[in-house]
Each structure stands twice: as structure tokens, then as C-alpha cells.
Amino acid sequence: MIRSALMNVMTAAALKAGKGLKRDFGEVENLQVSMKGPGDFVSAADRKAEKVVFEELSRARPGYGFVMEESGVVEGTDKSHRWHLDPLDGTTNFLHAIPIFAVSIGLERDGQLVAGVVYNPATDDMYVAERGQGAWNNNRRLRVSQRRDMAMSLIGCGVPHLGKAASHPRFKAELAAVMARAQNVRRLGAAALDLAYVAAGRFDAWWERGLNSWDYAAGALLVREAGGFVSDADGDGDFMTSGALCAGNEWIHKELLAILKSAR
Ligand code: IPD
Ligand code: CA
Ligand code: CA
């Protein structure tokens, strides 16, 4: 485990929000749900969890800025530090009573990801990483998989929802190209946990486009600290701004990038 003041602050905030999410998950049929757009929902649980994390982190680290899914950007007086917060990654799963969702908190310092926490309250899995300190799931150190053969590899992905119809054709082309080469493909429905699964060596690689920094800031650090690679899905570019990501172990990450390129 990582024993640092920063990790204590981050995990405490995730646990506190997670407690509320666990309660709401048990009564999901009574939750207030609204639509942000076609196929894109937000619930009272998302908003409550965001408030809890925002308050906890603001109290422990006054002045840090925020990029949050539900409340947007809050500029801090400390221009070096910025939180990227998704209070409930996997809202669709949550609303369908599927226990694959997480609180995701990433910290950026002077443009570098330095700490990340991804917490799934339904399974009580806490994934943490701090720059130079490795990545952990509860008390277990994480390492990316060592697989080198794409035909033996399990690849995670994100499927664009109804409101992202413009990106459906590209996704279908990429999926077809990956299906022709990989052992098989999975779709969890929570990008932060997809990245945690890459860090844990469960997925050999994963890709998704159209994400926001709160979806992946924490997870990207988990992968890197577990010895893996994270890049823009098109190879060059900066994923923190493009929102198109490809992550995996050294070999399968490289090969997945080439497959995605071949699908263009
Ligand atoms: C979503 C999840 C999903 C991904 C979507 C995200 P949300 O986040 O991470 O896996 O495919 O692109 O928007 O809306 O559940 O926080
Ligand atoms: Ca999300
Ligand atoms: Ca969310």
C-alpha cells in the first residue's frame, strides 16, 4: 500500500462518497434520474458523490483547482494542482444494478499526473497509484500482463452510446479490426475500471475515444505505475486533451495502436 498524507486524503474522500453510492445502489429504483442527452444519464447519486468528494478535497487541500464531470471547472488559487474528478464512473451500469462503477480521482501537478484513486464501492476494491510508488489494489501490488501474442490477448474497449452516433462507424471499423486479431474483446462500462483492469493485468490492452480527463486521469497513472503504457489512440497527440486513449502492456499496446491505425 502507499502510505502518504496525499493518499490518505484521496482514499478517505473516495470511501466517503462510496458509502453514499453503496446505499443508493441498494435502492436504485428510487433514484432520481435525468437525461443529459440521448443515452446519457445522470442521477442524484452522481451529484451527491461529487459534492462529498469536492468538499473533502477542498478542505484537505485548499486552493487546488477542479475539473469535475457534473459541476465543471473550478479554478484554484494554487495554479500547480488540479483534481480530475468523476464521482460515479459507470452511471449506466449503476442505474441497471450492475456492480461495475467507481469513484475516480486523479491529481495533476504542473501538467503531470501524480496520484490516482479508483474505488468501486460495490466490491470494495480500492485501486491507488502515486508517481514513483507503484499501483495497488487494496494491499496487492499491480503489474500489467506479460502477454506478447495478440491472438492470446483480451482487449477492453468503450462502446459509444446513442448520443455519440457520429462516432459509431469508426468504432465499428476499429472493433472489426481488433476482433480479427485478438483472442476476444470486453466492454466493462466504466473507463476508470477499464484502466484499473489493464494495470491489474486482466486486460492486455484497452482503447476508447471521446472520453474526458475525469474518466481516465486516475486510471492512466495506475497503468503507468503498473509498468504499462498509455498514449493517445492515434499514437502521437496528448491524451489529456484528445480524450482518445490506448493503454496496455508494452507489446500489446504497440500492436493495438497499429491495428487501430489500419482501421482508419
Ligand atoms: C462513461 C464510462 C463508460 C464510457 C463512457 C463514459 P460515466 O462514464 O466511463 O465506460 O464508455 O464514454 O462517459 O458517464 O458513466 O461517468
Ligand atoms: Ca465517466
Ligand atoms: Ca460520471
Short mmCIF file of C-alpha atoms and ligand atoms in Angstrom, two decimals:
data_model
loop_
_atom_site.label_atom_id
_atom_site.label_comp_id
_atom_site.label_asym_id
_atom_site.label_seq_id
_atom_site.Cartn_x
_atom_site.Cartn_y
_atom_site.Cartn_z
CA MET A 1 0.00 0.00 0.00
CA ILE A 2 1.05 3.61 -0.33
CA ARG A 3 1.27 5.41 2.98
CA SER A 4 1.32 9.12 2.26
CA ALA A 5 -0.72 12.05 3.51
CA LEU A 6 -1.97 12.65 -0.03
CA MET A 7 -3.18 9.05 -0.43
CA ASN A 8 -4.95 9.24 2.92
CA VAL A 9 -6.81 12.34 1.78
CA MET A 10 -7.77 10.85 -1.58
CA THR A 11 -8.84 7.42 -0.32
CA ALA A 12 -10.82 8.97 2.55
CA ALA A 13 -12.74 11.14 0.08
CA ALA A 14 -13.41 8.16 -2.22
CA LEU A 15 -14.55 5.99 0.69
CA LYS A 16 -16.91 8.67 1.98
CA ALA A 17 -18.51 9.18 -1.43
CA GLY A 18 -18.52 5.41 -1.95
CA LYS A 19 -20.54 4.88 1.20
CA GLY A 20 -23.36 7.03 -0.20
CA LEU A 21 -23.14 5.33 -3.59
CA LYS A 22 -23.37 1.90 -1.99
CA ARG A 23 -26.51 2.97 -0.16
CA ASP A 24 -28.08 4.44 -3.32
CA PHE A 25 -27.08 1.35 -5.33
CA GLY A 26 -29.19 -0.75 -2.99
CA GLU A 27 -32.23 1.44 -3.72
CA VAL A 28 -31.53 2.27 -7.31
CA GLU A 29 -35.19 2.00 -8.34
CA ASN A 30 -35.99 5.01 -6.12
CA LEU A 31 -33.28 7.28 -7.51
CA GLN A 32 -33.98 10.50 -9.33
CA VAL A 33 -32.53 10.24 -12.83
CA SER A 34 -32.31 12.88 -15.53
CA MET A 35 -31.02 12.88 -19.08
CA LYS A 36 -28.05 14.92 -20.25
CA GLY A 37 -28.65 13.83 -23.82
CA PRO A 38 -29.68 10.70 -25.77
CA GLY A 39 -28.29 7.68 -23.91
CA ASP A 40 -26.50 9.88 -21.36
CA PHE A 41 -27.93 9.89 -17.83
CA VAL A 42 -27.10 11.50 -14.52
CA SER A 43 -28.61 10.61 -11.16
CA ALA A 44 -28.93 12.24 -7.77
CA ALA A 45 -26.23 9.74 -6.69
CA ASP A 46 -23.65 11.24 -9.12
CA ARG A 47 -24.33 14.75 -7.83
CA LYS A 48 -24.25 13.80 -4.15
CA ALA A 49 -20.99 11.86 -4.54
CA GLU A 50 -19.38 14.77 -6.39
CA LYS A 51 -20.32 17.18 -3.61
CA VAL A 52 -18.85 14.87 -0.96
CA VAL A 53 -15.52 14.47 -2.77
CA PHE A 54 -15.34 18.17 -3.64
CA GLU A 55 -15.88 19.18 -0.02
CA GLU A 56 -13.40 16.65 1.37
CA LEU A 57 -10.63 17.54 -1.08
CA SER A 58 -11.25 21.30 -0.76
CA ARG A 59 -10.93 21.06 2.99
CA ALA A 60 -7.76 18.94 2.92
CA ARG A 61 -6.04 20.78 0.06
CA PRO A 62 -7.45 24.33 -0.09
CA GLY A 63 -6.67 26.20 -3.29
CA TYR A 64 -6.34 23.22 -5.64
CA GLY A 65 -8.41 23.53 -8.82
CA PHE A 66 -11.02 21.02 -10.04
CA VAL A 67 -12.23 19.56 -13.32
CA MET A 68 -15.46 17.73 -12.46
CA GLU A 69 -17.98 15.91 -14.59
CA GLU A 70 -21.14 17.35 -13.06
CA SER A 71 -20.08 20.80 -11.78
CA GLY A 72 -17.43 21.68 -14.36
CA VAL A 73 -14.22 23.57 -13.78
CA VAL A 74 -13.39 25.35 -10.53
CA GLU A 75 -10.24 27.43 -10.81
CA GLY A 76 -7.95 27.18 -7.81
CA THR A 77 -5.65 29.79 -6.34
CA ASP A 78 -2.88 27.16 -6.48
CA LYS A 79 -2.21 27.01 -10.22
CA SER A 80 0.09 23.97 -9.93
CA HIS A 81 -2.53 21.50 -8.74
CA ARG A 82 -5.73 20.28 -10.32
CA TRP A 83 -8.07 17.42 -9.42
CA HIS A 84 -9.85 15.48 -12.16
CA LEU A 85 -12.98 14.05 -10.58
CA ASP A 86 -15.58 11.60 -11.80
CA PRO A 87 -17.79 10.90 -8.79
CA LEU A 88 -19.51 7.96 -10.48
CA ASP A 89 -17.85 6.40 -13.49
CA GLY A 90 -20.18 3.79 -14.93
CA THR A 91 -23.51 5.54 -14.34
CA THR A 92 -25.31 3.33 -16.87
CA ASN A 93 -24.14 0.18 -15.05
CA PHE A 94 -25.16 1.74 -11.73
CA LEU A 95 -28.66 2.53 -12.99
CA HIS A 96 -29.02 -1.02 -14.31
CA ALA A 97 -27.91 -2.51 -10.97
CA ILE A 98 -24.63 -3.81 -12.43
CA PRO A 99 -21.89 -3.59 -9.76
CA ILE A 100 -19.21 -2.17 -12.07
CA PHE A 101 -18.80 1.53 -11.24
CA ALA A 102 -16.29 3.68 -9.41
CA VAL A 103 -15.32 6.99 -7.87
CA SER A 104 -12.31 8.26 -9.81
CA ILE A 105 -9.96 10.97 -8.52
CA GLY A 106 -6.78 11.98 -10.33
CA LEU A 107 -4.34 14.70 -9.33
CA GLU A 108 -2.28 16.69 -11.81
CA ARG A 109 0.73 18.70 -10.64
CA ASP A 110 2.36 21.12 -13.08
CA GLY A 111 0.86 19.22 -16.00
CA GLN A 112 1.88 15.76 -14.76
CA LEU A 113 -0.38 13.06 -13.33
CA VAL A 114 0.97 12.37 -9.85
CA ALA A 115 -1.74 10.49 -7.95
CA GLY A 116 -4.84 8.47 -8.71
CA VAL A 117 -7.57 6.63 -6.84
CA VAL A 118 -10.30 4.48 -8.39
CA TYR A 119 -12.73 2.98 -5.89
CA ASN A 120 -15.52 0.51 -6.62
CA PRO A 121 -17.81 0.59 -3.56
CA ALA A 122 -19.85 -2.41 -4.76
CA THR A 123 -16.84 -4.75 -4.47
CA ASP A 124 -14.81 -2.62 -2.05
CA ASP A 125 -11.88 -2.54 -4.45
CA MET A 126 -9.58 0.43 -3.91
CA TYR A 127 -7.05 0.99 -6.70
CA VAL A 128 -4.36 3.56 -5.93
CA ALA A 129 -1.22 4.90 -7.57
CA GLU A 130 1.24 7.62 -6.79
CA ARG A 131 4.04 8.65 -9.09
CA GLY A 132 7.08 6.51 -8.34
CA GLN A 133 5.22 4.43 -5.71
CA GLY A 134 3.62 1.77 -7.90
CA ALA A 135 -0.03 0.84 -8.35
CA TRP A 136 -2.04 -1.17 -5.84
CA ASN A 137 -5.39 -2.91 -5.47
CA ASN A 138 -6.15 -2.97 -1.75
CA ASN A 139 -2.87 -4.49 -0.45
CA ARG A 140 -1.75 -6.13 -3.67
CA ARG A 141 0.85 -4.59 -5.95
CA LEU A 142 -0.31 -4.39 -9.55
CA ARG A 143 1.64 -5.35 -12.67
CA VAL A 144 0.40 -5.23 -16.24
CA SER A 145 0.19 -8.56 -18.07
CA GLN A 146 3.25 -10.07 -19.72
CA ARG A 147 1.40 -11.43 -22.75
CA ARG A 148 3.03 -10.67 -26.12
CA ASP A 149 0.77 -12.54 -28.50
CA MET A 150 -2.28 -10.59 -29.73
CA ALA A 151 -4.11 -13.83 -30.55
CA MET A 152 -3.92 -14.71 -26.84
CA SER A 153 -4.87 -11.21 -25.64
CA LEU A 154 -8.08 -9.91 -24.12
CA ILE A 155 -8.76 -6.34 -25.23
CA GLY A 156 -11.06 -3.91 -23.42
CA CYS A 157 -12.90 -1.12 -25.20
CA GLY A 158 -15.59 1.52 -24.81
CA VAL A 159 -18.71 1.49 -27.00
CA PRO A 160 -20.05 4.97 -27.88
CA HIS A 161 -23.62 5.42 -26.64
CA LEU A 162 -26.69 6.56 -28.62
CA GLY A 163 -25.84 10.25 -28.33
CA LYS A 164 -22.46 9.68 -29.98
CA ALA A 165 -23.88 8.29 -33.24
CA ALA A 166 -21.33 10.22 -35.31
CA SER A 167 -18.58 8.06 -33.86
CA HIS A 168 -20.35 4.71 -34.39
CA PRO A 169 -18.92 3.95 -37.87
CA ARG A 170 -15.35 4.49 -36.74
CA PHE A 171 -15.85 2.37 -33.65
CA LYS A 172 -17.34 -0.45 -35.72
CA ALA A 173 -14.36 -0.38 -38.09
CA GLU A 174 -11.92 -0.47 -35.18
CA LEU A 175 -13.82 -3.24 -33.42
CA ALA A 176 -13.82 -5.35 -36.58
CA ALA A 177 -10.07 -4.88 -36.96
CA VAL A 178 -9.41 -5.83 -33.33
CA MET A 179 -11.77 -8.83 -33.46
CA ALA A 180 -9.83 -10.16 -36.43
CA ARG A 181 -6.62 -10.23 -34.39
CA ALA A 182 -7.24 -10.50 -30.64
CA GLN A 183 -8.42 -13.51 -28.64
CA ASN A 184 -11.56 -11.57 -27.66
CA VAL A 185 -12.97 -8.19 -26.61
CA ARG A 186 -14.69 -6.94 -23.42
CA ARG A 187 -16.72 -3.83 -22.55
CA LEU A 188 -17.00 -3.10 -18.80
CA GLY A 189 -18.84 0.24 -18.98
CA ALA A 190 -16.54 2.22 -16.69
CA ALA A 191 -13.37 3.67 -18.21
CA ALA A 192 -11.67 4.19 -14.84
CA LEU A 193 -12.10 0.48 -14.07
CA ASP A 194 -11.04 -0.50 -17.61
CA LEU A 195 -7.71 1.18 -16.89
CA ALA A 196 -7.53 -0.45 -13.45
CA TYR A 197 -8.06 -3.80 -15.21
CA VAL A 198 -5.17 -3.06 -17.57
CA ALA A 199 -3.00 -2.17 -14.55
CA ALA A 200 -4.02 -5.44 -12.88
CA GLY A 201 -3.08 -7.47 -15.97
CA ARG A 202 -6.67 -8.60 -16.58
CA PHE A 203 -6.93 -6.77 -19.90
CA ASP A 204 -3.79 -6.88 -22.03
CA ALA A 205 -4.81 -3.57 -23.61
CA TRP A 206 -7.81 -1.26 -23.98
CA TRP A 207 -8.87 1.66 -26.13
CA GLU A 208 -11.65 4.23 -26.15
CA ARG A 209 -12.33 7.57 -27.81
CA GLY A 210 -14.44 10.54 -26.75
CA LEU A 211 -13.51 10.47 -23.07
CA ASN A 212 -12.89 13.34 -20.65
CA SER A 213 -9.97 13.82 -18.28
CA TRP A 214 -12.08 12.84 -15.24
CA ASP A 215 -12.71 9.40 -16.80
CA TYR A 216 -9.05 8.49 -17.10
CA ALA A 217 -6.66 10.77 -15.14
CA ALA A 218 -6.51 8.35 -12.20
CA GLY A 219 -6.60 5.18 -14.31
CA ALA A 220 -3.83 6.31 -16.64
CA LEU A 221 -1.48 6.70 -13.69
CA LEU A 222 -2.50 3.24 -12.42
CA VAL A 223 -1.43 1.74 -15.75
CA ARG A 224 1.88 3.59 -15.88
CA GLU A 225 2.74 2.74 -12.29
CA ALA A 226 1.96 -0.91 -13.03
CA GLY A 227 4.58 -0.86 -15.79
CA GLY A 228 2.22 -0.28 -18.71
CA PHE A 229 1.89 2.30 -21.45
CA VAL A 230 -0.83 4.89 -22.05
CA SER A 231 -0.97 7.06 -25.15
CA ASP A 232 -3.28 8.89 -27.46
CA ALA A 233 -5.22 6.32 -29.53
CA ASP A 234 -3.66 7.74 -32.68
CA GLY A 235 -0.13 7.41 -31.36
CA ASP A 236 1.17 10.97 -31.13
CA GLY A 237 -1.14 13.65 -29.59
CA ASP A 238 -1.70 14.30 -25.90
CA PHE A 239 -4.45 12.09 -24.47
CA MET A 240 -5.13 14.61 -21.68
CA THR A 241 -6.56 16.90 -24.34
CA SER A 242 -7.65 14.48 -27.10
CA GLY A 243 -9.70 12.13 -24.88
CA ALA A 244 -8.80 9.22 -27.19
CA LEU A 245 -6.77 6.64 -25.31
CA CYS A 246 -4.94 3.40 -25.86
CA ALA A 247 -3.36 1.60 -22.89
CA GLY A 248 -1.73 -1.74 -22.34
CA ASN A 249 1.42 -3.66 -21.71
CA GLU A 250 4.46 -2.70 -23.77
CA TRP A 251 3.84 -5.16 -26.62
CA ILE A 252 0.07 -5.33 -26.90
CA HIS A 253 -0.28 -1.55 -26.54
CA LYS A 254 2.01 -1.10 -29.53
CA GLU A 255 0.20 -3.70 -31.57
CA LEU A 256 -3.23 -2.33 -30.71
CA LEU A 257 -2.11 1.12 -31.89
CA ALA A 258 -1.08 -0.42 -35.22
CA ILE A 259 -4.42 -2.24 -35.56
CA LEU A 260 -6.37 0.97 -34.83
CA LYS A 261 -4.28 2.76 -37.45
CA SER A 262 -5.04 0.03 -40.00
CA ALA A 263 -8.77 0.59 -39.42
CA ARG A 264 -8.64 4.27 -40.46
C1 IPD B 1 -18.68 6.63 -19.03
C2 IPD B 1 -18.00 5.31 -18.75
C3 IPD B 1 -18.07 4.43 -19.96
C4 IPD B 1 -17.52 5.10 -21.18
C5 IPD B 1 -18.17 6.45 -21.40
C6 IPD B 1 -18.05 7.33 -20.19
P1 IPD B 1 -19.91 7.87 -16.97
O1 IPD B 1 -18.61 7.48 -17.90
O2 IPD B 1 -16.65 5.50 -18.41
O3 IPD B 1 -17.34 3.24 -19.78
O4 IPD B 1 -17.70 4.26 -22.29
O5 IPD B 1 -17.58 7.06 -22.51
O6 IPD B 1 -18.67 8.54 -20.42
O7 IPD B 1 -20.82 8.69 -17.82
O8 IPD B 1 -20.51 6.60 -16.53
O9 IPD B 1 -19.26 8.66 -15.89
CA CA B 2 -17.04 8.71 -16.59
CA CA B 3 -19.65 10.01 -14.23
#
